Amino acid sequence: MNTNKENRIDEILNSLDGCTQATAPDFFYTRLKARMEKEVAPAARTSWMLRPAYAFAGMAIILLINVLAVFNQPGTEDNTATSEVDTFQSLASEYRLNEGNSSISMYNLNQDK
Amino acid sequence: MTEFELIQGLRNGDESAFRYLVDTYQNRVFNTAMGIVQNAEDAEDVAQEVFIQVFRSIGSFKAESKLSTWIYRITTTRSLDLLRSRKSKKRFGFIQRLLGEDNEPTQDIPDFNHPGVELDRKENAARLFKVIGKLPENQKIAFTLHKLEDLSYQEVSEVMQTTVAAVESLMHRAKQNLRKLLEKELE
């Protein structure tokens, strides 16, 4: 390497000697505080979801969706019908409505007419 | 205000203590960040992040080292994080251009001029900063803290949590690498 080049490199390497400290820009503290407040604010903003009115409305919507989902399930009606017949049959046998009492009830019904 | 009083004040959420901390350290933090990220706006961004982190995690500061050492450590870490995110953005931009999603031309980063450099040395300093940017992270940190912040090898070793001998070695390698890079630059 020639001496000129070496001197040039040394010159560049020493260019930071005596360099003074860069100072932070004006109003640094003001901007820093503004940023800190801004970073805290979003957490407060999300709290609207926790207000009772919104919370209850949300719960009501979820409940409504669930109720609709239960009643709109395919095959629900058939199952209900079968279970209703089973219940009536078991009640009838329990109270012996299929035997002698049934004629009384039929008689009474006919009398009402 | 002593360092102990300052730490106690910060732990109690005292705003005057925080103001004192910022006033005392803002130039050191800004200057260090500036040397590493080589951009005034980014350096201010890093400096703000540093003080926010100091404010939030002062409770976990065990005072095993000086407050200034801890702040320098946060500053260098944050600055390196910014450089890494800048690099990944650059890579992502490159991939986007390859895929033809972004047709904007790439902008070359202009030469960095440190405001504290004397006028007649500005051109040389800009060249030096350009090659400092190509150094490995730990060499970059050691060189910046020593040359720009005027920290002793002992202080640098405390910030970097290493030995003085390791810092000496880092500085030696940094100078060697800078010399090689400048040789290429001047060809």
mmCIF file of C-alpha atoms in Angstrom, chain A residues 66-80:
data_model
loop_
_atom_site.group_PDB
_atom_site.id
_atom_site.type_symbol
_atom_site.label_atom_id
_atom_site.label_comp_id
_atom_site.label_asym_id
_atom_site.label_seq_id
_atom_site.Cartn_x
_atom_site.Cartn_y
_atom_site.Cartn_z
ATOM 1 C CA ASN A 66 -77.690 -19.449 20.584
ATOM 2 C CA VAL A 67 -81.502 -19.687 20.942
ATOM 3 C CA LEU A 68 -81.977 -19.343 17.207
ATOM 4 C CA ALA A 69 -79.309 -21.948 16.598
ATOM 5 C CA VAL A 70 -81.021 -24.434 18.981
ATOM 6 C CA PHE A 71 -84.496 -24.008 17.444
ATOM 7 C CA ASN A 72 -83.286 -24.115 13.884
ATOM 8 C CA GLN A 73 -81.388 -27.377 14.222
ATOM 9 C CA PRO A 74 -82.512 -29.842 11.517
ATOM 10 C CA GLY A 75 -84.617 -32.742 12.848
ATOM 11 C CA THR A 76 -85.456 -30.985 16.103
ATOM 12 C CA GLU A 77 -89.213 -31.076 15.432
ATOM 13 C CA ASP A 78 -89.316 -34.880 14.836
ATOM 14 C CA ASN A 79 -87.381 -35.554 17.991
ATOM 15 C CA THR A 80 -89.664 -33.281 20.013
#
